[in-house]
Structure formats: structure tokens, C-alpha cells
PDB file of C-alpha atoms in Angstrom:
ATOM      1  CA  UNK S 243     -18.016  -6.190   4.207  1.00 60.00           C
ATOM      2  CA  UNK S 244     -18.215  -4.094   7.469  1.00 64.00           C
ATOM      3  CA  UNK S 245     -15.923  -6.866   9.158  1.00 77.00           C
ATOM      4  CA  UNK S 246     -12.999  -6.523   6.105  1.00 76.00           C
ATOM      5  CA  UNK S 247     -13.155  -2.997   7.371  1.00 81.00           C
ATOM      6  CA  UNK S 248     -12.014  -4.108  10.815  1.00 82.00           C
ATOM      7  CA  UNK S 249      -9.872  -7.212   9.502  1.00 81.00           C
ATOM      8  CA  UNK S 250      -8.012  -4.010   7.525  1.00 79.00           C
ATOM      9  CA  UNK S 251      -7.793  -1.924  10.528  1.00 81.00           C
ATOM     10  CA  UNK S 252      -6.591  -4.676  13.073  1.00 82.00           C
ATOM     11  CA  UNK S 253      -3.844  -5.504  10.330  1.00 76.00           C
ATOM     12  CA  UNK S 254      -3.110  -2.023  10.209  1.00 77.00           C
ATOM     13  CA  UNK S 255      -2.737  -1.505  13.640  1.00 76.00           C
ATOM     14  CA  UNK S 256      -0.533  -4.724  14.463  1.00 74.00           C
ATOM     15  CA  UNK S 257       1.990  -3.398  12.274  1.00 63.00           C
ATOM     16  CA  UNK S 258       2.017   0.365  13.743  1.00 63.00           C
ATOM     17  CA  UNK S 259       3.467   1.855  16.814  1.00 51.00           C
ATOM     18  CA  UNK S 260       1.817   2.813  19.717  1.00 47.00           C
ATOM     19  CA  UNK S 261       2.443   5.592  22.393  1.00 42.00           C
ATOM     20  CA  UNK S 262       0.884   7.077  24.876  1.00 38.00           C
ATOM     21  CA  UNK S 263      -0.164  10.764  25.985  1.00 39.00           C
ATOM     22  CA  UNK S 264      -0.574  11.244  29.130  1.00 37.00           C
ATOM     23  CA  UNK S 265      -1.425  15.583  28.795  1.00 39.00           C
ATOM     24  CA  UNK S 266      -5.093  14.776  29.727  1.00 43.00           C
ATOM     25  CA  UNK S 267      -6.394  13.373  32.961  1.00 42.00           C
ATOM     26  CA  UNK S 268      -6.439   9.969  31.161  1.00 46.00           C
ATOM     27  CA  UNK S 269      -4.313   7.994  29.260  1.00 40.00           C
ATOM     28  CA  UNK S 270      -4.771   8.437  25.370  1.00 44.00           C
ATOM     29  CA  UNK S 271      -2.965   5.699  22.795  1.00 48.00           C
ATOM     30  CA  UNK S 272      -1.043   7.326  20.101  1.00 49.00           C
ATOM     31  CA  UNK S 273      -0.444   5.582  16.715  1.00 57.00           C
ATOM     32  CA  UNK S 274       2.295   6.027  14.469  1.00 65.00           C
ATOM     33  CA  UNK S 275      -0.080   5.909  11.722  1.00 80.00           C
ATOM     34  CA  UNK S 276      -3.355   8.398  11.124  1.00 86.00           C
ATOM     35  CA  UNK S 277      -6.246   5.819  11.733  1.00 86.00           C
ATOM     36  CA  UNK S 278      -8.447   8.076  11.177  1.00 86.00           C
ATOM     37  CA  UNK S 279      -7.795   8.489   7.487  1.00 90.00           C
ATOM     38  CA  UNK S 280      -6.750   5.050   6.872  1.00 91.00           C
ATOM     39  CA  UNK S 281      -9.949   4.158   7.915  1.00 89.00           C
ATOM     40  CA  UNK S 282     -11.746   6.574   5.781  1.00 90.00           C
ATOM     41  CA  UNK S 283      -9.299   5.154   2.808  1.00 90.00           C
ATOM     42  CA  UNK S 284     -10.370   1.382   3.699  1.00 90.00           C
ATOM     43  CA  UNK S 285     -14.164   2.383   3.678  1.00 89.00           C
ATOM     44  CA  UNK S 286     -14.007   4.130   0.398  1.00 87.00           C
ATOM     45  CA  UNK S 287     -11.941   1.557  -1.004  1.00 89.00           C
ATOM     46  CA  UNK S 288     -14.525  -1.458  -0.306  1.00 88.00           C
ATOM     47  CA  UNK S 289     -17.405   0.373  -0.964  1.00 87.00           C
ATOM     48  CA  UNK S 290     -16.185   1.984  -4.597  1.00 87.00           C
ATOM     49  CA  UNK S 291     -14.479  -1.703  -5.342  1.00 89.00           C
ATOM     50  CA  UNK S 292     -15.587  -3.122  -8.977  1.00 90.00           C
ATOM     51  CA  UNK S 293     -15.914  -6.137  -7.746  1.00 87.00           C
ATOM     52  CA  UNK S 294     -16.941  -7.724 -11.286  1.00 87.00           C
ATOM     53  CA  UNK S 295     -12.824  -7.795 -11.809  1.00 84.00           C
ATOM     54  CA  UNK S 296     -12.049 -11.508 -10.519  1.00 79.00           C
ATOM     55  CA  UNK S 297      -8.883 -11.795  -8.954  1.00 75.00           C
ATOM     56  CA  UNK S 298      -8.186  -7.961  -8.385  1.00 78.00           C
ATOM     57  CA  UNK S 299      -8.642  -7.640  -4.429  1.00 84.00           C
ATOM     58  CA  UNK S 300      -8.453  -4.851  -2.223  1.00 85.00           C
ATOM     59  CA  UNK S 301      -4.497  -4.445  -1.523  1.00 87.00           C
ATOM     60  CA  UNK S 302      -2.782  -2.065   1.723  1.00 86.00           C
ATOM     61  CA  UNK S 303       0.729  -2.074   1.512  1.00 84.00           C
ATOM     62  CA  UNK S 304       3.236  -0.511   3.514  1.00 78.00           C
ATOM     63  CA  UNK S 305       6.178   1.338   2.632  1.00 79.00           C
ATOM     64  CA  UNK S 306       8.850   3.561   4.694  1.00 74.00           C
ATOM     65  CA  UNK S 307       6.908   6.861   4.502  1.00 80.00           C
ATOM     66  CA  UNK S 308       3.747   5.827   3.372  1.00 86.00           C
ATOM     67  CA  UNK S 309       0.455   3.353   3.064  1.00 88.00           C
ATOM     68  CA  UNK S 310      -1.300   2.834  -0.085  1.00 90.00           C
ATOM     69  CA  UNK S 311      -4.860   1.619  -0.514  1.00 90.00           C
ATOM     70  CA  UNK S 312      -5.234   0.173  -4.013  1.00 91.00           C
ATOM     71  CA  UNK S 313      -9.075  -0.814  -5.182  1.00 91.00           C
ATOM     72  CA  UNK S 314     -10.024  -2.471  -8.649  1.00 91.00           C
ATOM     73  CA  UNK S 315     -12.150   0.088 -10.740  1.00 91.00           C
ATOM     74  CA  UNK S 316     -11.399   3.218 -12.064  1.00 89.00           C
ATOM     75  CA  UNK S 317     -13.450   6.558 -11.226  1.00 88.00           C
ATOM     76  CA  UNK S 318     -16.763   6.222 -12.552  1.00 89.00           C
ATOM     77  CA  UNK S 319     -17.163   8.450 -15.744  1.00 89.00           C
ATOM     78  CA  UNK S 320     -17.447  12.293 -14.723  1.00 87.00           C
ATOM     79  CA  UNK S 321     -16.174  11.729 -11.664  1.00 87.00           C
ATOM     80  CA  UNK S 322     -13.019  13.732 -11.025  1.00 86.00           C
ATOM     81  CA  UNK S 323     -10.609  13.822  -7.868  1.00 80.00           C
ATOM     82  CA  UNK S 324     -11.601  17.354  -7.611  1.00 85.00           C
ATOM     83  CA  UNK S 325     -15.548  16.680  -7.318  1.00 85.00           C
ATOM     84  CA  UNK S 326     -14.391  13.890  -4.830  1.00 84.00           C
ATOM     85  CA  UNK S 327     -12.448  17.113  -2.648  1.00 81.00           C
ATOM     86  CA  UNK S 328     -15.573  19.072  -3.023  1.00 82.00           C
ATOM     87  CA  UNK S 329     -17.939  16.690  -1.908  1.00 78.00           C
ATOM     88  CA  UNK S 330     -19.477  15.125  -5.084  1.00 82.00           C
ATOM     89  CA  UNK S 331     -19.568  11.231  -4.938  1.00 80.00           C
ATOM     90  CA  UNK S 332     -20.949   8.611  -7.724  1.00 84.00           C
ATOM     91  CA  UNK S 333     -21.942   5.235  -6.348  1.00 84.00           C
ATOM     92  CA  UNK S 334     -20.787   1.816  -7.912  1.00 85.00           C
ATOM     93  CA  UNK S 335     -22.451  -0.656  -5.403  1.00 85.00           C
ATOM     94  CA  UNK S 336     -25.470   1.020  -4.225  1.00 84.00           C
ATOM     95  CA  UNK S 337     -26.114  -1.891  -1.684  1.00 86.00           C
ATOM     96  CA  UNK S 338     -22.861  -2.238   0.029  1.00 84.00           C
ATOM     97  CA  UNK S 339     -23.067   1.757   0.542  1.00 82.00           C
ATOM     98  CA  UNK S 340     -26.378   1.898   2.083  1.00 83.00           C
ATOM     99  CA  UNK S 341     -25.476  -1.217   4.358  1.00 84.00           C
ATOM    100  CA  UNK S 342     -22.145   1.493   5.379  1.00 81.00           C
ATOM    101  CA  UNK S 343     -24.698   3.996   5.436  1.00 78.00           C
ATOM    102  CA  UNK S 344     -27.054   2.054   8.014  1.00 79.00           C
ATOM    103  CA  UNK S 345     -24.214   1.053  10.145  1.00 76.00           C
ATOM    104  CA  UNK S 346     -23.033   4.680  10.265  1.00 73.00           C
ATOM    105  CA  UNK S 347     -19.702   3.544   8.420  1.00 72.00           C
ATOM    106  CA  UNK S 348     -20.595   6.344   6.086  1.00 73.00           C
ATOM    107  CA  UNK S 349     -21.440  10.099   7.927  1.00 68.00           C
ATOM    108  CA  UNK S 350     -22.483  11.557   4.527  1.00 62.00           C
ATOM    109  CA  UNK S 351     -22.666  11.045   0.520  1.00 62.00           C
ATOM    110  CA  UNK S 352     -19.513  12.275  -0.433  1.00 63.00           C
ATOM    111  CA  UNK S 353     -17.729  13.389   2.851  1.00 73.00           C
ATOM    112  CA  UNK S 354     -15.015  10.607   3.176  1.00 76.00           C
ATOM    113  CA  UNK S 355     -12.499  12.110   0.920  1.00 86.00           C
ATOM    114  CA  UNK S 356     -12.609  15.915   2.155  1.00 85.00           C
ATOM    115  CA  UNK S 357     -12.395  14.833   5.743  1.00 87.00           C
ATOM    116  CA  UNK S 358      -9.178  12.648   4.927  1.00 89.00           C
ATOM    117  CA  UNK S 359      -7.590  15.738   3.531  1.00 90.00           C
ATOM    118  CA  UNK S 360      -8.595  18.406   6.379  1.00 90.00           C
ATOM    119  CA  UNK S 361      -7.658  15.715   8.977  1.00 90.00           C
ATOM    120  CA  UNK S 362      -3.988  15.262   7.729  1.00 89.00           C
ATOM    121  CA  UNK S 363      -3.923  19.359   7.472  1.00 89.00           C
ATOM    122  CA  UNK S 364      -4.912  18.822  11.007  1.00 88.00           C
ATOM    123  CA  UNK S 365      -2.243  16.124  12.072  1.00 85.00           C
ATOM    124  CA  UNK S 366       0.419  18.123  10.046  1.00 86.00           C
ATOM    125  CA  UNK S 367       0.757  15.448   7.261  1.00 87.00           C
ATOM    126  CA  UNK S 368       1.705  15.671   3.381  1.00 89.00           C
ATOM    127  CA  UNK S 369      -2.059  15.744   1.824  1.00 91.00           C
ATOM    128  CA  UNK S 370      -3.085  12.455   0.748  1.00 92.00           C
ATOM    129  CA  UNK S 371      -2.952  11.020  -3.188  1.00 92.00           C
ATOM    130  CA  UNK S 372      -5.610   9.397  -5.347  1.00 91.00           C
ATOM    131  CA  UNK S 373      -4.548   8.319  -8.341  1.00 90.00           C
ATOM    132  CA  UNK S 374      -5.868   5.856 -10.872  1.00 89.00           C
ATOM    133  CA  UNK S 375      -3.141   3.451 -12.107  1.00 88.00           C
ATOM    134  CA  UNK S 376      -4.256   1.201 -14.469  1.00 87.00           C
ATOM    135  CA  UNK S 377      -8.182  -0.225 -13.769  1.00 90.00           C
ATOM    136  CA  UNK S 378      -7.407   0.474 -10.155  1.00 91.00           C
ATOM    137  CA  UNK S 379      -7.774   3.721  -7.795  1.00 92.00           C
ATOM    138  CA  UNK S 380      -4.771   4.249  -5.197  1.00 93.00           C
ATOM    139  CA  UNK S 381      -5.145   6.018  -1.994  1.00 92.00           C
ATOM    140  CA  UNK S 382      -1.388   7.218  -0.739  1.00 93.00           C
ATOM    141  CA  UNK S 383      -1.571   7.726   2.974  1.00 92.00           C
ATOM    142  CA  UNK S 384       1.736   9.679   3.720  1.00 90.00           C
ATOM    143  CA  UNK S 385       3.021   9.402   7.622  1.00 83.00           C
ATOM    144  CA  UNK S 386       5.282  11.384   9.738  1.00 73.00           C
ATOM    145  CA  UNK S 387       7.764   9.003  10.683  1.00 56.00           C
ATOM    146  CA  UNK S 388       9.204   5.864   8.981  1.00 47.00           C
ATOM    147  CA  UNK S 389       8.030   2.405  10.045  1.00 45.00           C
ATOM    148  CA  UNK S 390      10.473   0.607   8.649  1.00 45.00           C
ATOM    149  CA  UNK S 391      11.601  -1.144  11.588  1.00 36.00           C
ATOM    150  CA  UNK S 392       8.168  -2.137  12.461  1.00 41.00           C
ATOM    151  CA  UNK S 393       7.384  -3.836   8.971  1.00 43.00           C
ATOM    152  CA  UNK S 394      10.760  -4.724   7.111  1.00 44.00           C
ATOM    153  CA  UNK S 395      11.418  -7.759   9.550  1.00 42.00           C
ATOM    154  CA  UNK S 396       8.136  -9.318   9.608  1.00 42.00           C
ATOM    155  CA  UNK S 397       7.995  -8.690   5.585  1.00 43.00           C
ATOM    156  CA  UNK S 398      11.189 -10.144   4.916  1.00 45.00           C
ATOM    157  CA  UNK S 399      10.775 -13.459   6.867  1.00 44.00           C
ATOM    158  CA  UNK S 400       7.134 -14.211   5.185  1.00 44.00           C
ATOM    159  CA  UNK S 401       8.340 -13.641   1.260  1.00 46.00           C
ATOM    160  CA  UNK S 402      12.153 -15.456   1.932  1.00 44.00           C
ATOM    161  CA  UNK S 403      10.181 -18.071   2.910  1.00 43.00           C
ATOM    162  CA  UNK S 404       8.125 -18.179  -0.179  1.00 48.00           C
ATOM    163  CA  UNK S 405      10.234 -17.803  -2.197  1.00 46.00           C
ATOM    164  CA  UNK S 406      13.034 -20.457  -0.716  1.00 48.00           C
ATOM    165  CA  UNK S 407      15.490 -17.950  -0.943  1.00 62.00           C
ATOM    166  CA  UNK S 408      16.875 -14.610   1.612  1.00 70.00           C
ATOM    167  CA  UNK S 409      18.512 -12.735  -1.049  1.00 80.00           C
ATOM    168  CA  UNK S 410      15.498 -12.877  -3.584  1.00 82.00           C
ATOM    169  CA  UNK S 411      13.505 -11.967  -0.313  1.00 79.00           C
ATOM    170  CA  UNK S 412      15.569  -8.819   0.185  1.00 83.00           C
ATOM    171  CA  UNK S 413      15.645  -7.887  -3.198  1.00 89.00           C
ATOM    172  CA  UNK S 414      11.906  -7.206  -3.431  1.00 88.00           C
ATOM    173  CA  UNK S 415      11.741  -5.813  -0.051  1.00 84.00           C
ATOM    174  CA  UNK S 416      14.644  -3.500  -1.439  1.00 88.00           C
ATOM    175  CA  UNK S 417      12.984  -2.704  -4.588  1.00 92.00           C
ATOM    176  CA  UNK S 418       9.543  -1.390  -2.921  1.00 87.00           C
ATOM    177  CA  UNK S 419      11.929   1.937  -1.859  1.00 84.00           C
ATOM    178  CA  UNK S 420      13.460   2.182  -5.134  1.00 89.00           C
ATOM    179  CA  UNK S 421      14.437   0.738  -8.661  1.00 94.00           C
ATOM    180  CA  UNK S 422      17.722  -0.154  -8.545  1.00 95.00           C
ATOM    181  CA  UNK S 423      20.479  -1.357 -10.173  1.00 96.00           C
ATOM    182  CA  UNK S 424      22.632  -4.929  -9.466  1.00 95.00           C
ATOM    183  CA  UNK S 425      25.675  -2.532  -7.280  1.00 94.00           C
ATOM    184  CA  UNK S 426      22.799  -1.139  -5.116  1.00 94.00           C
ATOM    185  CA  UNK S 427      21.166  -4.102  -4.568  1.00 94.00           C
ATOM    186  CA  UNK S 428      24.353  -6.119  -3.577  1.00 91.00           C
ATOM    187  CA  UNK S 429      24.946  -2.323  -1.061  1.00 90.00           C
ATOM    188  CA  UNK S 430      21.641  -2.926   0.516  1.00 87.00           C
ATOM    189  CA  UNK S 431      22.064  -6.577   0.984  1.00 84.00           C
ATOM    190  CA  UNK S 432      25.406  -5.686   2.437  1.00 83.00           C
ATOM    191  CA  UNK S 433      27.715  -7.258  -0.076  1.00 84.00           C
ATOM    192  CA  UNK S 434      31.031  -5.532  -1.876  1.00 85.00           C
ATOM    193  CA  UNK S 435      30.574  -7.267  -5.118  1.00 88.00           C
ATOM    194  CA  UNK S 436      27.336  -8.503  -7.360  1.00 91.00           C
ATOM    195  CA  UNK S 437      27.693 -12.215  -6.516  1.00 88.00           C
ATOM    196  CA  UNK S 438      27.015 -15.251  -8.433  1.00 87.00           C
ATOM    197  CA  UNK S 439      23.760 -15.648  -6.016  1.00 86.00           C
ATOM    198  CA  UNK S 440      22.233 -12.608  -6.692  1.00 90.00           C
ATOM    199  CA  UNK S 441      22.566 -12.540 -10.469  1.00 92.00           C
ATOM    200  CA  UNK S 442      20.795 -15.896  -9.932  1.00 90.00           C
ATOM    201  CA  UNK S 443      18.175 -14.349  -8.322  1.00 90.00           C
ATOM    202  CA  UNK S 444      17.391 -11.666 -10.322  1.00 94.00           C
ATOM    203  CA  UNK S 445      17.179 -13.923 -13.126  1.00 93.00           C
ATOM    204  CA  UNK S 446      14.672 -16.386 -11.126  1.00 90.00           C
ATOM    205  CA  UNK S 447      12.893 -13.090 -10.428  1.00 92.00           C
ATOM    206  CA  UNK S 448      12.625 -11.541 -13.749  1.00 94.00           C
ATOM    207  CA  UNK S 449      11.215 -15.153 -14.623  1.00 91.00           C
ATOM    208  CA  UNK S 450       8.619 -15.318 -12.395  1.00 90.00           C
ATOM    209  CA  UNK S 451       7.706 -11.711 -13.339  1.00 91.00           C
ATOM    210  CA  UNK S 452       8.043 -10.579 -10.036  1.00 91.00           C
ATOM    211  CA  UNK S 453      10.767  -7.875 -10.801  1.00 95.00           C
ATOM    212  CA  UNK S 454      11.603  -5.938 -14.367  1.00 96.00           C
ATOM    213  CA  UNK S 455      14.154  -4.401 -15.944  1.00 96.00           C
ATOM    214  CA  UNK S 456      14.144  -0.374 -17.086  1.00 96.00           C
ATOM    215  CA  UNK S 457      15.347  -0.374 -19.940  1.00 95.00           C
ATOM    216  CA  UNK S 458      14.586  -3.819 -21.330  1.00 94.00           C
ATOM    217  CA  UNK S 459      15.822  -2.890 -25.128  1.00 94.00           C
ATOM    218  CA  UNK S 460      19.443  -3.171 -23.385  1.00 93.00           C
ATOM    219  CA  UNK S 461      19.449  -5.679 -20.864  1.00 90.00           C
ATOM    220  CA  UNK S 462      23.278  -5.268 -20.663  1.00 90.00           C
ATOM    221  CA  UNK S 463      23.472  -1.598 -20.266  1.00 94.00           C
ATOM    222  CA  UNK S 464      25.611   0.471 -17.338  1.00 91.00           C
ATOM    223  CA  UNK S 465      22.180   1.809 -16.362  1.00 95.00           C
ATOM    224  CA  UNK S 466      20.094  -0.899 -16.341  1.00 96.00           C
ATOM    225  CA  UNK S 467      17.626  -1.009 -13.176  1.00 96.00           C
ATOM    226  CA  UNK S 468      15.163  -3.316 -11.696  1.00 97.00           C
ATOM    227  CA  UNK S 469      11.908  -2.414 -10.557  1.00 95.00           C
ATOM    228  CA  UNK S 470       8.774  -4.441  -8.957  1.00 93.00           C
ATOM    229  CA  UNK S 471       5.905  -5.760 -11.412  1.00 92.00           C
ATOM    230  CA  UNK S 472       2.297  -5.112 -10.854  1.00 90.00           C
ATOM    231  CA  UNK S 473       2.660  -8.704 -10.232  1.00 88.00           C
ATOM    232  CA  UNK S 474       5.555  -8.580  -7.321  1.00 87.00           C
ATOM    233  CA  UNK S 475       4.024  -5.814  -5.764  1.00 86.00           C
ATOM    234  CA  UNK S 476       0.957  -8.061  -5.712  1.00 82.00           C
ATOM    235  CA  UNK S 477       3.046 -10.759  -4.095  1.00 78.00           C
ATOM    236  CA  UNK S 478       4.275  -8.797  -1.421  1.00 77.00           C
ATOM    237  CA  UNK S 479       0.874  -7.217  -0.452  1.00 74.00           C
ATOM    238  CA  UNK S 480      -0.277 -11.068  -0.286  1.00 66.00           C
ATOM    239  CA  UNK S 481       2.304 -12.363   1.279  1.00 55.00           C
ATOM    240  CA  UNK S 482       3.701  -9.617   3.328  1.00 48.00           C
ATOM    241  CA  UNK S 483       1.354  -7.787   4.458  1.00 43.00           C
ATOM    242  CA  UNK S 484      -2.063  -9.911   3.918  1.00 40.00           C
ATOM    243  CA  UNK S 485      -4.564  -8.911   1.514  1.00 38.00           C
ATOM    244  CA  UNK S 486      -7.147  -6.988   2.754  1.00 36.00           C
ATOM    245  CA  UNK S 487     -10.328  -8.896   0.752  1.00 40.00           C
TER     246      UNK S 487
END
């Protein structure tokens, strides 16, 4: 478990910038991305994991202003995400926290969420998010800069080749910024027109249950949208980004 926490971290950090500061006497790396609470994030995520839901792993995606930390189980009952801010913490898997505890991956019961929030205060940053969606808890990591140009690339060229296909490629990677309708997709893909391809695409997508529609009582209406699946996001954070297990 310890070493899925540094697997995570390692992924995290291939896919960040890095700077330097050179204020001090010594040079100091700067990352485009708050470690600190990521890590924090990663450690609460394993640790509080149900891990009697098969097939539900650990996920970290990446988006343009954020990273989310998804974990299977919900908050244990009476535990709010207000006792978690003041401290109060229920534990799932009483082994896996004391083996954290012992390797001093854990400071104190309770302790991880609070610091996340003062340390973004600290950094400047949006407060972080937990929210339960589903039987799952999300962590939302807000940056201060976009990474798009470090992750879109190296996204885009593992899916396409999944999926056999560059436009159904960039249609999820378009999708994880925003639902969006058939004349927005063919925008971002750089096209005038819908084309015969893409409406192909969305169809294989939609089939695969990778992608949905938004208002799927009119699948012919003016405002119809598409927007990813639990399923495509799933896909993506596989084959994307790697699943953090």
C-alpha cells in the first residue's frame, strides 16, 4: 500500500511542471501542482478505500484546472465533511491505517484533511472539494495554472490508440472540459461542419457507453449534448492517465 502511494506520486509528478527558485542559498524545485496536498489526498484515499467493491480502484485524473482523487466507499455513517475539517476521522481499514501510522504516512488521527485545506490557504489556492458521488468519495485538488499542455498530448495519443480512431480520441479528451454538443465538438476538433466521421463516432461512442447524451428523451433535439459516462471517465483514468491501484 505505502508503495501505491509513491507509484501515485511519481505519476503525478511526471505529468507536472517543474521550476526552480533560486531566492534561497540553494536551489528549490517548484511544481506546478501542490504535492503536498495531493499527497495528503492519495493517503486518505487508500487508506479510507472499501476495498470489498471489486473492480472500483483508486482513480487520479487530470483536468485543465484541477486533479481529482476518486476512492470506492462512501463516508462511513456519521461521518460528515465538516467533522473531517475539524479533525474527527472514522476508520474503515484499521490495519492499512496503523501500517500508515507506523511508517509515519499518517502525523495524526484525523489531521490529513484540515492540513490540505490550510495548506492551499497557504499556497493561495481555491479550497479543496470532497464530495461523495455515487459509492465513491472525490477529492478535487484545484491548481493555479492550467496543465493542459503537459497532459492533453500524452492523453490523446494513449486513448486514439485504443480506441483505433483520432477523432473518437479527441472527443473524450474534449468532453472531460465540458458537455457539448456535435457544432462544438467538430470547433474543438477544428472542423467547419459535423462530418460524416464524427457522427460515426459519437454513435460508436454512445455504444460502447463511453459518452451520453443530455437529454436522451430527444435524441434529435437543437440542444442535445454529450457528456462522459462513469464508464468513459473510467476509461480515460485507465488509459490516460494510469490507474492508481
Amino acid at each position: 500500500m505505502p508503495i501505491a502511494v509513491e507509484r501515485v506520486m511519481e505519476f503525478l509528478k511526471k505529468h507536472a511542471m517543474r521550476g526552480a527558485d533560486f531566492s534561497e542559498l540553494r536551489r528549490r524545485d517548484v511544481w506546478s501542482i501542490p504535492l503536498t496536498i495531493l499527497r495528503e489526498a492519495v493517503v486518505n484515499a487508500v487508506v479510507h478505500a472499501d476495498y470489498s467493491q471489486r473492480g472500483a480502484p483508486i482513480r487520479v485524473a487530470f483536468f485543465d484546472d484541477r486533479i481529482e482523487i476518486e476512492n470506492p466507499g462512501i463516508l462511513l455513517p456519521g461521518l460528515t465533511v465538516e467533522d473531517m475539517l475539524q479533525g474527527v476521522s472514522k476508520i474503515r481499514n484499521h490495519v492499512i491505517a496503523r501500517v500508515f501510522r507506523e511508517l509515519d504516512l499518517i502525523e495524526q488521527w484525523g489531521s490529513g484533511v484540515s492540513r490540505m485545506f490550510k495548506e492551499a490557504k497557504a499556497l493561495g489556492l481555491p479550497e479543496p472539494e470532497i464530495v461523495e458521488v455515487g459509492m465513491r468519495v472525490r477529492f478535487i485538488v484545484y491548481l493555479e495554472e492550467s496543465i493542459e499542455v503537459e497532459t492533453t498530448g500524452s492523453i490523446t495519443g494513449e486513448v486514439e490508440s485504443r480506441l483505433e480512431s483520432q477523432i473518437a480520441a479527441k472527443v473524450l479528451i474534449l468532453l472531460m472540459k465540458n458537455d457539448s454538443g456535435k457544432a462544438e465538438l467538430a470547433s474543438g476538433l477544428g472542423h467547419k461542419t459535423v462530418s460524416g466521421e464524427l457522427n460515426k463516432q459519437i454513435k460508436r461512442l454512445l455504444e460502447l457507453d463511453y459518452i451520453e447524451m443530455t437529454i436522451p428523451e430527444k435524441p434529435g433535439s437543437r440542444m442535445q449534448k454529450y457528456r462522459l459516462t462513469p464508464k468513459g471517465k473510467a476509461f480515460l483514468a485507465k488509459e490516460g492517465r494510469e490507474d492508481a491501484e
